[in-house]
Amino acid sequence: ACQGHRSTMEDTHLAFELDLEVDQLIHKAEVYAVFDGHGGSAASEFLKSNFEKYLKWVFHNRIGKKVTEEGVFKSLKECFITLNRVY
């Protein structure tokens, strides 16, 4: 991590595993995220603290056992919209 021309680092990052159940089998997906601070660390710190729990909630409560590419994108979109509203 390098803060460039700013005196503090405003970006954050996150990595976690997401368990997806398909036909009673658990598949692990790895999630990596970088959140850009853009002149302040409040938003990136909020996302670092909340993205994982919201994404897991959406996946487990919305997708269920039908994991599809479309379902993954819809879940990500719902997660981002919800986090934006909460923030």
Short mmCIF file of N, CA and C in Angstrom, two decimals:
data_model
loop_
_atom_site.label_atom_id
_atom_site.label_comp_id
_atom_site.label_asym_id
_atom_site.label_seq_id
_atom_site.Cartn_x
_atom_site.Cartn_y
_atom_site.Cartn_z
N ALA A 1 0.84 -1.18 0.00
CA ALA A 1 0.00 0.00 0.00
C ALA A 1 0.88 1.23 0.00
N CYS A 2 0.51 2.16 -0.81
CA CYS A 2 1.26 3.41 -0.91
C CYS A 2 0.26 4.56 -1.02
N GLN A 3 0.43 5.61 -0.23
CA GLN A 3 -0.55 6.67 -0.23
C GLN A 3 -0.30 7.73 -1.30
N GLY A 4 0.75 7.61 -2.10
CA GLY A 4 1.01 8.58 -3.16
C GLY A 4 1.32 9.95 -2.59
N HIS A 5 0.59 10.98 -3.05
CA HIS A 5 0.87 12.36 -2.64
C HIS A 5 0.16 12.77 -1.36
N ARG A 6 -0.68 11.91 -0.82
CA ARG A 6 -1.40 12.25 0.41
C ARG A 6 -0.56 11.85 1.63
N SER A 7 -0.83 12.49 2.75
CA SER A 7 -0.05 12.20 3.95
C SER A 7 -0.56 10.97 4.70
N THR A 8 -1.75 10.48 4.37
CA THR A 8 -2.30 9.29 5.01
C THR A 8 -2.86 8.33 3.97
N MET A 9 -2.94 7.06 4.33
CA MET A 9 -3.52 6.06 3.46
C MET A 9 -5.03 6.06 3.66
N GLU A 10 -5.78 6.21 2.59
CA GLU A 10 -7.24 6.27 2.66
C GLU A 10 -7.90 5.03 2.09
N ASP A 11 -7.14 4.21 1.40
CA ASP A 11 -7.68 3.00 0.78
C ASP A 11 -7.66 1.85 1.78
N THR A 12 -8.56 0.90 1.59
CA THR A 12 -8.55 -0.32 2.40
C THR A 12 -8.71 -1.51 1.46
N HIS A 13 -8.44 -2.67 1.98
CA HIS A 13 -8.61 -3.89 1.19
C HIS A 13 -9.18 -4.99 2.09
N LEU A 14 -9.68 -6.03 1.45
CA LEU A 14 -10.36 -7.10 2.17
C LEU A 14 -10.27 -8.38 1.34
N ALA A 15 -10.13 -9.50 2.02
CA ALA A 15 -10.17 -10.82 1.36
C ALA A 15 -10.87 -11.79 2.30
N PHE A 16 -11.78 -12.59 1.73
CA PHE A 16 -12.49 -13.58 2.54
C PHE A 16 -13.03 -14.68 1.65
N GLU A 17 -13.43 -15.78 2.28
CA GLU A 17 -14.04 -16.89 1.55
C GLU A 17 -15.55 -16.83 1.71
N LEU A 18 -16.24 -17.21 0.65
CA LEU A 18 -17.69 -17.24 0.65
C LEU A 18 -18.10 -18.67 0.33
N ASP A 19 -18.88 -19.29 1.22
CA ASP A 19 -19.36 -20.64 0.99
C ASP A 19 -20.66 -20.61 0.21
N LEU A 20 -20.67 -21.27 -0.94
CA LEU A 20 -21.87 -21.35 -1.77
C LEU A 20 -22.34 -22.79 -1.82
N GLU A 21 -23.60 -23.00 -1.51
CA GLU A 21 -24.14 -24.35 -1.53
C GLU A 21 -24.86 -24.60 -2.84
N VAL A 22 -24.45 -25.65 -3.53
CA VAL A 22 -25.08 -26.06 -4.78
C VAL A 22 -25.33 -27.55 -4.70
N ASP A 23 -26.60 -27.95 -4.82
CA ASP A 23 -26.96 -29.37 -4.76
C ASP A 23 -26.37 -30.06 -3.54
N GLN A 24 -26.47 -29.43 -2.41
CA GLN A 24 -26.01 -29.93 -1.12
C GLN A 24 -24.49 -30.08 -1.03
N LEU A 25 -23.76 -29.49 -1.94
CA LEU A 25 -22.30 -29.45 -1.88
C LEU A 25 -21.86 -28.01 -1.64
N ILE A 26 -20.86 -27.83 -0.80
CA ILE A 26 -20.35 -26.50 -0.50
C ILE A 26 -19.17 -26.20 -1.42
N HIS A 27 -19.26 -25.07 -2.10
CA HIS A 27 -18.19 -24.59 -2.96
C HIS A 27 -17.66 -23.30 -2.36
N LYS A 28 -16.35 -23.17 -2.30
CA LYS A 28 -15.74 -21.98 -1.74
C LYS A 28 -15.38 -21.01 -2.86
N ALA A 29 -15.79 -19.77 -2.67
CA ALA A 29 -15.42 -18.69 -3.59
C ALA A 29 -14.55 -17.72 -2.82
N GLU A 30 -13.50 -17.26 -3.44
CA GLU A 30 -12.63 -16.28 -2.79
C GLU A 30 -13.01 -14.90 -3.28
N VAL A 31 -13.14 -13.97 -2.35
CA VAL A 31 -13.53 -12.61 -2.67
C VAL A 31 -12.40 -11.68 -2.27
N TYR A 32 -11.99 -10.84 -3.21
CA TYR A 32 -10.94 -9.85 -2.96
C TYR A 32 -11.51 -8.48 -3.33
N ALA A 33 -11.29 -7.49 -2.48
CA ALA A 33 -11.83 -6.15 -2.75
C ALA A 33 -10.82 -5.09 -2.33
N VAL A 34 -10.75 -4.04 -3.12
CA VAL A 34 -9.98 -2.85 -2.79
C VAL A 34 -10.94 -1.68 -2.81
N PHE A 35 -10.97 -0.91 -1.74
CA PHE A 35 -11.87 0.22 -1.62
C PHE A 35 -11.05 1.51 -1.63
N ASP A 36 -11.31 2.37 -2.60
CA ASP A 36 -10.55 3.60 -2.79
C ASP A 36 -11.13 4.70 -1.91
N GLY A 37 -10.28 5.34 -1.12
CA GLY A 37 -10.73 6.36 -0.18
C GLY A 37 -11.18 7.66 -0.81
N HIS A 38 -10.61 8.08 -1.92
CA HIS A 38 -10.98 9.32 -2.62
C HIS A 38 -11.08 10.52 -1.70
N GLY A 39 -10.00 10.85 -1.03
CA GLY A 39 -9.98 12.07 -0.22
C GLY A 39 -10.47 11.90 1.20
N GLY A 40 -10.63 10.69 1.65
CA GLY A 40 -11.06 10.42 3.03
C GLY A 40 -11.22 8.93 3.22
N SER A 41 -11.00 8.48 4.43
CA SER A 41 -11.03 7.03 4.67
C SER A 41 -12.38 6.53 5.19
N ALA A 42 -13.34 7.41 5.45
CA ALA A 42 -14.60 6.99 6.07
C ALA A 42 -15.34 5.94 5.24
N ALA A 43 -15.51 6.18 3.95
CA ALA A 43 -16.25 5.23 3.11
C ALA A 43 -15.50 3.91 2.95
N SER A 44 -14.19 3.98 2.72
CA SER A 44 -13.43 2.74 2.54
C SER A 44 -13.38 1.93 3.83
N GLU A 45 -13.29 2.58 4.97
CA GLU A 45 -13.31 1.87 6.26
C GLU A 45 -14.68 1.25 6.52
N PHE A 46 -15.75 1.97 6.16
CA PHE A 46 -17.11 1.44 6.30
C PHE A 46 -17.26 0.16 5.46
N LEU A 47 -16.79 0.19 4.22
CA LEU A 47 -16.90 -0.98 3.36
C LEU A 47 -16.05 -2.14 3.87
N LYS A 48 -14.86 -1.84 4.35
CA LYS A 48 -14.01 -2.89 4.91
C LYS A 48 -14.71 -3.58 6.08
N SER A 49 -15.42 -2.81 6.88
CA SER A 49 -16.09 -3.36 8.07
C SER A 49 -17.41 -4.05 7.75
N ASN A 50 -18.05 -3.72 6.64
CA ASN A 50 -19.41 -4.21 6.40
C ASN A 50 -19.62 -5.04 5.13
N PHE A 51 -18.75 -4.93 4.14
CA PHE A 51 -18.97 -5.60 2.86
C PHE A 51 -19.14 -7.11 3.00
N GLU A 52 -18.28 -7.75 3.76
CA GLU A 52 -18.33 -9.21 3.90
C GLU A 52 -19.66 -9.67 4.48
N LYS A 53 -20.10 -9.06 5.58
CA LYS A 53 -21.33 -9.53 6.22
C LYS A 53 -22.56 -9.27 5.34
N TYR A 54 -22.60 -8.13 4.64
CA TYR A 54 -23.74 -7.85 3.76
C TYR A 54 -23.74 -8.79 2.56
N LEU A 55 -22.57 -9.03 1.97
CA LEU A 55 -22.52 -9.92 0.80
C LEU A 55 -22.92 -11.34 1.19
N LYS A 56 -22.42 -11.82 2.32
CA LYS A 56 -22.79 -13.16 2.77
C LYS A 56 -24.28 -13.24 3.06
N TRP A 57 -24.85 -12.19 3.65
CA TRP A 57 -26.28 -12.19 3.93
C TRP A 57 -27.08 -12.27 2.62
N VAL A 58 -26.69 -11.46 1.63
CA VAL A 58 -27.40 -11.47 0.35
C VAL A 58 -27.29 -12.84 -0.31
N PHE A 59 -26.10 -13.42 -0.33
CA PHE A 59 -25.93 -14.72 -0.97
C PHE A 59 -26.76 -15.79 -0.28
N HIS A 60 -26.75 -15.81 1.03
CA HIS A 60 -27.46 -16.87 1.74
C HIS A 60 -28.96 -16.67 1.77
N ASN A 61 -29.43 -15.44 1.67
CA ASN A 61 -30.86 -15.17 1.75
C ASN A 61 -31.53 -14.91 0.40
N ARG A 62 -30.76 -14.68 -0.64
CA ARG A 62 -31.34 -14.37 -1.94
C ARG A 62 -31.09 -15.46 -2.99
N ILE A 63 -29.87 -15.97 -3.03
CA ILE A 63 -29.54 -16.96 -4.06
C ILE A 63 -30.04 -18.34 -3.69
N GLY A 64 -29.84 -18.72 -2.44
CA GLY A 64 -30.23 -20.08 -2.03
C GLY A 64 -29.41 -21.13 -2.73
N LYS A 65 -30.04 -22.11 -3.31
CA LYS A 65 -29.32 -23.22 -3.92
C LYS A 65 -29.16 -23.06 -5.43
N LYS A 66 -29.62 -21.97 -6.00
CA LYS A 66 -29.52 -21.75 -7.44
C LYS A 66 -28.45 -20.71 -7.73
N VAL A 67 -27.21 -21.12 -7.66
CA VAL A 67 -26.10 -20.21 -7.92
C VAL A 67 -25.86 -20.17 -9.42
N THR A 68 -26.11 -19.01 -10.01
CA THR A 68 -25.86 -18.80 -11.43
C THR A 68 -25.04 -17.54 -11.59
N GLU A 69 -24.48 -17.34 -12.78
CA GLU A 69 -23.71 -16.13 -13.03
C GLU A 69 -24.61 -14.90 -12.85
N GLU A 70 -25.83 -14.96 -13.36
CA GLU A 70 -26.76 -13.85 -13.22
C GLU A 70 -27.09 -13.60 -11.74
N GLY A 71 -27.26 -14.68 -10.98
CA GLY A 71 -27.55 -14.55 -9.55
C GLY A 71 -26.41 -13.90 -8.79
N VAL A 72 -25.19 -14.23 -9.17
CA VAL A 72 -24.02 -13.63 -8.52
C VAL A 72 -23.99 -12.13 -8.78
N PHE A 73 -24.19 -11.72 -10.04
CA PHE A 73 -24.18 -10.29 -10.36
C PHE A 73 -25.33 -9.55 -9.69
N LYS A 74 -26.52 -10.16 -9.64
CA LYS A 74 -27.66 -9.53 -8.97
C LYS A 74 -27.38 -9.38 -7.48
N SER A 75 -26.74 -10.37 -6.88
CA SER A 75 -26.41 -10.31 -5.46
C SER A 75 -25.40 -9.22 -5.17
N LEU A 76 -24.38 -9.10 -6.01
CA LEU A 76 -23.40 -8.03 -5.83
C LEU A 76 -24.07 -6.67 -5.95
N LYS A 77 -24.93 -6.52 -6.95
CA LYS A 77 -25.63 -5.25 -7.14
C LYS A 77 -26.49 -4.92 -5.92
N GLU A 78 -27.25 -5.90 -5.43
CA GLU A 78 -28.09 -5.68 -4.25
C GLU A 78 -27.24 -5.31 -3.04
N CYS A 79 -26.11 -5.98 -2.88
CA CYS A 79 -25.21 -5.69 -1.76
C CYS A 79 -24.71 -4.25 -1.84
N PHE A 80 -24.26 -3.81 -3.02
CA PHE A 80 -23.74 -2.45 -3.17
C PHE A 80 -24.83 -1.40 -2.95
N ILE A 81 -26.02 -1.66 -3.45
CA ILE A 81 -27.13 -0.72 -3.26
C ILE A 81 -27.47 -0.61 -1.78
N THR A 82 -27.52 -1.74 -1.09
CA THR A 82 -27.83 -1.74 0.34
C THR A 82 -26.75 -1.01 1.14
N LEU A 83 -25.48 -1.30 0.84
CA LEU A 83 -24.40 -0.62 1.55
C LEU A 83 -24.42 0.88 1.31
N ASN A 84 -24.73 1.28 0.10
CA ASN A 84 -24.82 2.70 -0.21
C ASN A 84 -25.93 3.36 0.61
N ARG A 85 -27.07 2.68 0.71
CA ARG A 85 -28.20 3.21 1.48
C ARG A 85 -27.84 3.32 2.97
N VAL A 86 -27.19 2.28 3.50
CA VAL A 86 -26.83 2.25 4.92
C VAL A 86 -25.79 3.31 5.23
N TYR A 87 -24.81 3.48 4.33
CA TYR A 87 -23.74 4.45 4.57
C TYR A 87 -24.28 5.86 4.59
#
